[in-house]
Amino acid sequence: MLITFGSAGEVLARSVAGTLGLPLLEPNRRVFPDGEQYIRVGSDVRGQDVAVFQSLAYDPDRLLIEYTLLVDALRGGGARSVVGVIPYLAYARQDSVFDPNEPVSAKLIPRIIESAGTDRLITIDMHLHRFKSPSDVFTVPALNLSAMPILAEQYRKLVHSSAATVVGPDLESGQWARVVAGLLDAPCMVLEKERLGDRDVRIRGELPLKGKAALVVDDIVSTGKTMIEVIRWLKQEGANRIDALVTHALLVEEAEEKMKNAGLDELICSDTVPGRQGTVSVASIIARALKKS
Ligand code: R5P
């Protein structure tokens, strides 16, 4: 197998290639003056199985097109198979038509990924809410790995709060909160979240947290608004320590600073979003999955 990467997949690709002792192909990329992207794989890929790393964080539209160009180039060059390694799969949250005439992005993006020539997909903690499994939106085999076990281990090492209560901010976060609670042997509570707009949410719930530590678990933190509302609520309820554990730390608009100002002690996250390399790496779990395949 060969490993290659788009511009938001390099760090993980290098790490996984190093772990597995696999050759790494660095594609040539450039952007035309009018903004179109160009990509070329400079090596012979005929008959090869190739893993393409690309995260879809921060500039998902450009990164998705870059991914499809790269996959098309590999297929055109005769690659035998392509496995897309997309640790952060953007657009999964729009999984329904909430208002008339909206797209169901969570279904469309997988179709685009597949149509480029992807034979298999590996992703991490895909946002599954109304769709319950990657196979609800992908027709090719799609493996949804989880960073929750390595993040929970990091929490245990760093914070080691045996009295912590694991808190899921909303219904869909329950799937990750329950896993973490199970791993930490901790109680778990899932709150009710009402979204009032792109940057505005309201949290409701009744928890006996006075004098206790809380660990808020979610798949994504973006603007941090969800976390901030939960942190404020937990403080009101008397929690004496508040940590957060999140797979995909998008952290836009100074979200981390705002969460810390609201009273967050520690944010534990993975490196599915490029630029979060000081955190827990998912490289080992991706390497294990590629080795098995
Ligand atoms: C959505 O339901 C996700 O699980 C996260 O709760 C959400 O994306 C976080 O977004 P933000 O940080 O902007 O509140």
Coordinates of C-alpha atoms and ligand atoms in Angstrom, one line a residue:
M1 CA 0.0 0.0 0.0
L2 CA 1.0 3.6 -0.7
I3 CA 0.0 6.6 1.3
T4 CA -0.7 10.0 0.0
F5 CA -2.5 13.1 1.3
G6 CA -4.4 16.3 0.5
S7 CA -3.3 19.6 2.1
A8 CA -5.2 18.9 5.3
G9 CA -4.0 15.3 5.7
E10 CA -0.2 15.5 5.7
V11 CA 0.6 15.2 9.4
L12 CA -1.5 12.1 10.0
A13 CA -0.4 10.6 6.7
R14 CA 3.3 11.0 7.6
S15 CA 2.7 9.6 11.0
V16 CA 0.8 6.5 9.8
A17 CA 3.2 5.9 6.9
G18 CA 6.1 6.0 9.5
T19 CA 4.3 3.6 11.8
L20 CA 3.5 1.1 9.1
G21 CA 6.7 1.6 7.1
L22 CA 4.8 2.4 4.0
P23 CA 5.9 4.7 1.2
L24 CA 4.6 8.2 1.2
L25 CA 3.7 10.0 -2.0
E26 CA 3.7 13.8 -1.9
P27 CA 1.5 15.1 -4.6
N28 CA 2.3 18.3 -6.5
R29 CA -0.3 20.9 -6.0
R30 CA -1.0 24.4 -7.2
V31 CA -3.8 26.9 -7.5
F32 CA -4.5 28.6 -10.8
P33 CA -4.9 32.4 -10.8
D34 CA -8.7 32.0 -11.0
G35 CA -8.8 29.8 -7.9
E36 CA -9.1 26.3 -9.5
Q37 CA -6.9 23.7 -8.1
Y38 CA -4.4 21.4 -9.9
I39 CA -3.0 18.2 -8.5
R40 CA -0.6 15.6 -9.9
V41 CA 0.8 12.5 -8.4
G42 CA 4.3 12.3 -9.6
S43 CA 4.9 8.5 -9.2
D44 CA 3.7 5.4 -10.8
V45 CA 0.7 4.1 -9.0
R46 CA -0.4 1.4 -11.4
G47 CA -1.8 -1.7 -9.6
Q48 CA -1.2 -0.1 -6.2
D49 CA -3.6 0.2 -3.3
V50 CA -3.5 3.8 -2.1
A51 CA -4.7 5.4 1.1
V52 CA -5.6 9.1 0.7
F53 CA -5.5 11.2 3.8
Q54 CA -7.6 14.4 3.9
S55 CA -9.4 16.1 6.8
L56 CA -12.3 18.3 5.8
A57 CA -11.9 20.9 8.5
Y58 CA -11.9 24.7 8.2
D59 CA -12.1 24.9 4.4
P60 CA -14.2 21.8 3.6
D61 CA -15.3 22.8 0.1
R62 CA -11.8 23.4 -1.2
L63 CA -10.5 20.4 0.6
L64 CA -13.2 18.1 -0.7
I65 CA -12.5 19.2 -4.3
E66 CA -8.8 18.7 -3.7
Y67 CA -9.6 15.2 -2.4
T68 CA -11.7 14.3 -5.4
L69 CA -9.0 15.6 -7.8
L70 CA -6.4 13.5 -6.0
V71 CA -8.5 10.3 -6.1
D72 CA -9.4 10.9 -9.8
A73 CA -5.7 11.3 -10.6
L74 CA -4.8 8.1 -8.8
R75 CA -7.6 6.2 -10.6
G76 CA -6.5 7.7 -13.9
G77 CA -3.0 6.6 -13.1
G78 CA -4.1 3.0 -12.7
A79 CA -4.3 2.6 -8.9
R80 CA -6.0 -0.7 -8.0
S81 CA -8.0 0.7 -5.1
V82 CA -8.3 3.8 -3.1
V83 CA -9.2 4.0 0.6
G84 CA -10.1 7.5 1.7
V85 CA -8.9 8.3 5.2
I86 CA -11.1 11.3 6.2
P87 CA -10.7 11.7 10.0
Y88 CA -13.0 14.7 10.1
L89 CA -15.9 14.3 7.7
A90 CA -17.6 17.7 7.3
Y91 CA -21.2 18.3 6.5
A92 CA -22.5 15.3 8.5
R93 CA -24.6 17.6 10.8
Q94 CA -27.1 18.6 8.0
D95 CA -28.7 15.2 8.1
S96 CA -32.2 16.1 7.3
V97 CA -34.4 18.7 5.5
F98 CA -35.2 21.0 8.5
D99 CA -36.8 23.7 6.4
P100 CA -38.2 23.2 2.9
N101 CA -35.8 23.2 -0.1
E102 CA -32.6 22.4 1.9
P103 CA -30.0 19.8 0.9
V104 CA -29.3 16.7 2.9
S105 CA -25.5 17.4 2.9
A106 CA -24.8 14.3 5.0
K107 CA -25.9 12.2 2.1
L108 CA -24.6 14.4 -0.8
I109 CA -21.0 14.6 0.4
P110 CA -20.6 10.8 0.6
R111 CA -21.9 10.6 -2.9
I112 CA -19.3 13.0 -4.1
I113 CA -16.5 11.2 -2.3
E114 CA -17.6 7.9 -3.8
S115 CA -18.1 9.2 -7.3
A116 CA -14.5 10.4 -7.4
G117 CA -13.4 6.7 -7.2
T118 CA -13.1 5.9 -3.5
D119 CA -13.5 2.2 -2.8
R120 CA -13.5 2.3 1.0
L121 CA -13.6 5.0 3.6
I122 CA -12.1 5.3 7.1
T123 CA -13.4 8.1 9.3
I124 CA -13.4 8.9 13.0
D125 CA -16.4 9.6 15.2
M126 CA -18.6 10.6 12.3
H127 CA -21.5 12.8 13.4
L128 CA -24.3 10.2 13.3
H129 CA -27.6 11.5 14.6
R130 CA -30.6 10.9 12.3
F131 CA -28.4 8.5 10.2
K132 CA -27.4 5.7 12.5
S133 CA -24.5 4.2 10.6
P134 CA -22.1 5.3 7.8
S135 CA -23.7 2.7 5.6
D136 CA -26.9 4.8 5.7
V137 CA -25.0 7.4 3.6
F138 CA -22.2 5.5 1.9
T139 CA -22.6 2.7 -0.5
V140 CA -18.9 1.7 -0.3
P141 CA -17.6 0.1 2.9
A142 CA -17.1 2.8 5.5
L143 CA -15.4 2.2 8.8
N144 CA -16.2 4.6 11.6
L145 CA -13.4 4.4 14.2
S146 CA -13.6 6.2 17.5
A147 CA -11.1 8.3 19.3
M148 CA -13.1 8.2 22.5
P149 CA -11.1 5.3 24.1
I150 CA -7.7 7.1 23.7
L151 CA -9.2 10.4 24.8
A152 CA -10.8 8.8 27.9
E153 CA -7.3 7.3 28.7
Q154 CA -5.8 10.8 28.4
Y155 CA -8.4 12.2 30.7
R156 CA -7.7 9.4 33.2
K157 CA -3.9 10.2 33.0
L158 CA -4.2 14.0 33.1
V159 CA -7.1 14.7 35.4
H160 CA -7.7 11.5 37.2
S161 CA -10.9 12.5 38.8
S162 CA -12.7 9.4 40.0
A163 CA -15.7 11.4 41.1
A164 CA -16.4 12.9 37.7
T165 CA -19.9 12.8 36.1
V166 CA -19.8 12.5 32.3
V167 CA -22.2 14.9 30.7
G168 CA -23.5 14.9 27.1
P169 CA -24.7 18.3 25.9
D170 CA -27.5 16.9 23.7
L171 CA -29.3 13.8 22.6
E172 CA -26.8 12.8 19.9
S173 CA -23.8 13.3 22.2
G174 CA -25.2 10.5 24.3
Q175 CA -23.6 7.9 22.1
W176 CA -20.1 9.2 22.9
A177 CA -20.8 10.2 26.5
R178 CA -22.0 6.7 27.3
V179 CA -18.9 5.2 25.8
V180 CA -16.6 7.5 27.8
A181 CA -18.6 6.9 31.0
G182 CA -18.3 3.2 30.5
L183 CA -14.6 3.4 30.0
L184 CA -14.2 5.6 33.1
D185 CA -16.7 3.7 35.1
A186 CA -18.5 7.0 35.8
P187 CA -22.1 8.1 35.9
C188 CA -23.5 9.6 32.6
M189 CA -26.1 12.3 32.0
V190 CA -27.4 13.6 28.7
L191 CA -28.8 17.2 28.6
E192 CA -31.3 18.8 26.4
K193 CA -30.0 21.3 23.8
E194 CA -32.1 23.8 21.9
R195 CA -30.4 25.5 19.0
L196 CA -31.5 29.1 18.6
G197 CA -29.2 29.9 15.7
D198 CA -25.7 29.1 14.2
R199 CA -24.0 30.6 17.2
D200 CA -26.7 30.3 19.9
V201 CA -27.9 27.3 21.9
R202 CA -29.8 26.9 25.2
I203 CA -29.2 24.0 27.6
R204 CA -31.7 22.4 29.9
G205 CA -31.3 19.6 32.5
E206 CA -31.5 18.7 36.2
L207 CA -28.3 17.3 37.7
P208 CA -27.0 16.9 41.3
L209 CA -23.5 18.2 40.6
K210 CA -22.7 20.2 43.7
G211 CA -19.1 19.8 44.6
K212 CA -18.5 17.3 41.8
A213 CA -16.2 17.2 38.8
A214 CA -17.9 17.1 35.4
L215 CA -16.5 15.8 32.1
V216 CA -18.4 17.2 29.1
V217 CA -18.2 14.8 26.1
D218 CA -19.1 15.7 22.5
D219 CA -17.9 14.8 19.0
I220 CA -17.3 18.3 17.7
V221 CA -16.6 21.7 19.2
S222 CA -16.8 24.5 16.7
T223 CA -17.8 27.9 18.0
G224 CA -17.8 26.5 21.5
K225 CA -21.3 27.9 22.1
T226 CA -22.6 24.5 23.1
M227 CA -19.8 23.9 25.5
I228 CA -20.0 27.4 27.0
E229 CA -23.7 27.0 27.7
V230 CA -23.0 23.6 29.4
I231 CA -20.1 25.0 31.3
R232 CA -22.2 27.9 32.6
W233 CA -25.0 25.6 33.6
L234 CA -22.6 23.2 35.3
K235 CA -21.1 26.0 37.3
Q236 CA -24.6 27.2 38.3
E237 CA -25.2 23.6 39.5
G238 CA -22.1 23.8 41.6
A239 CA -19.6 21.6 39.7
N240 CA -16.2 22.2 41.1
R241 CA -14.1 21.1 38.1
I242 CA -15.1 21.1 34.4
D243 CA -13.2 19.3 31.7
A244 CA -14.2 18.7 28.1
L245 CA -13.4 15.7 25.9
V246 CA -14.0 16.2 22.1
T247 CA -12.8 14.3 19.0
H248 CA -13.0 17.1 16.5
A249 CA -11.7 20.4 17.9
L250 CA -12.6 22.9 15.2
L251 CA -12.4 25.7 17.7
V252 CA -13.3 28.7 15.5
E253 CA -13.7 32.3 16.6
E254 CA -11.4 31.9 19.7
A255 CA -13.6 29.2 21.0
E256 CA -11.0 27.7 23.3
E257 CA -10.3 31.0 25.0
K258 CA -14.0 31.6 25.5
M259 CA -14.5 28.2 27.0
K260 CA -11.6 28.7 29.4
N261 CA -13.1 32.1 30.3
A262 CA -16.4 30.4 31.0
G263 CA -14.7 28.1 33.5
L264 CA -13.3 25.1 31.5
D265 CA -10.3 23.5 33.1
E266 CA -8.9 21.2 30.5
L267 CA -9.8 20.5 26.9
I268 CA -8.8 17.0 25.7
C269 CA -9.1 16.5 22.0
S270 CA -7.7 14.6 19.1
D271 CA -5.7 15.6 16.0
T272 CA -8.4 14.9 13.4
V273 CA -8.4 18.6 12.8
P274 CA -5.0 19.7 11.5
G275 CA -3.3 22.2 13.8
R276 CA -4.3 20.3 16.9
Q277 CA -1.2 18.3 17.0
G278 CA -0.4 19.0 20.6
T279 CA -3.2 16.7 21.5
V280 CA -4.0 13.0 21.4
S281 CA -3.2 11.5 18.0
V282 CA -5.5 9.2 16.2
A283 CA -2.6 7.9 14.0
S284 CA -2.3 4.6 15.9
I285 CA -6.0 3.7 15.5
I286 CA -5.9 4.6 11.8
A287 CA -2.6 2.6 11.4
R288 CA -4.2 -0.4 13.1
A289 CA -7.3 -0.3 10.8
L290 CA -5.2 0.1 7.6
K291 CA -3.0 -2.8 8.7
K292 CA -6.0 -5.1 9.2
S293 CA -7.4 -4.2 5.7
Ligands
R5P1 C1 -23.8 19.0 17.0 O1 -24.8 18.6 17.5 C2 -22.4 18.6 17.5 O2 -22.5 17.4 18.2 C3 -21.8 19.7 18.4 O3 -22.5 19.8 19.6 C4 -21.8 21.0 17.7 O4 -21.4 20.9 16.4 C5 -20.9 22.0 18.5 O5 -21.0 23.3 17.8 P1 -20.6 24.6 18.5 O6 -19.3 24.4 19.2 O7 -20.6 25.6 17.4 O8 -21.7 24.9 19.5

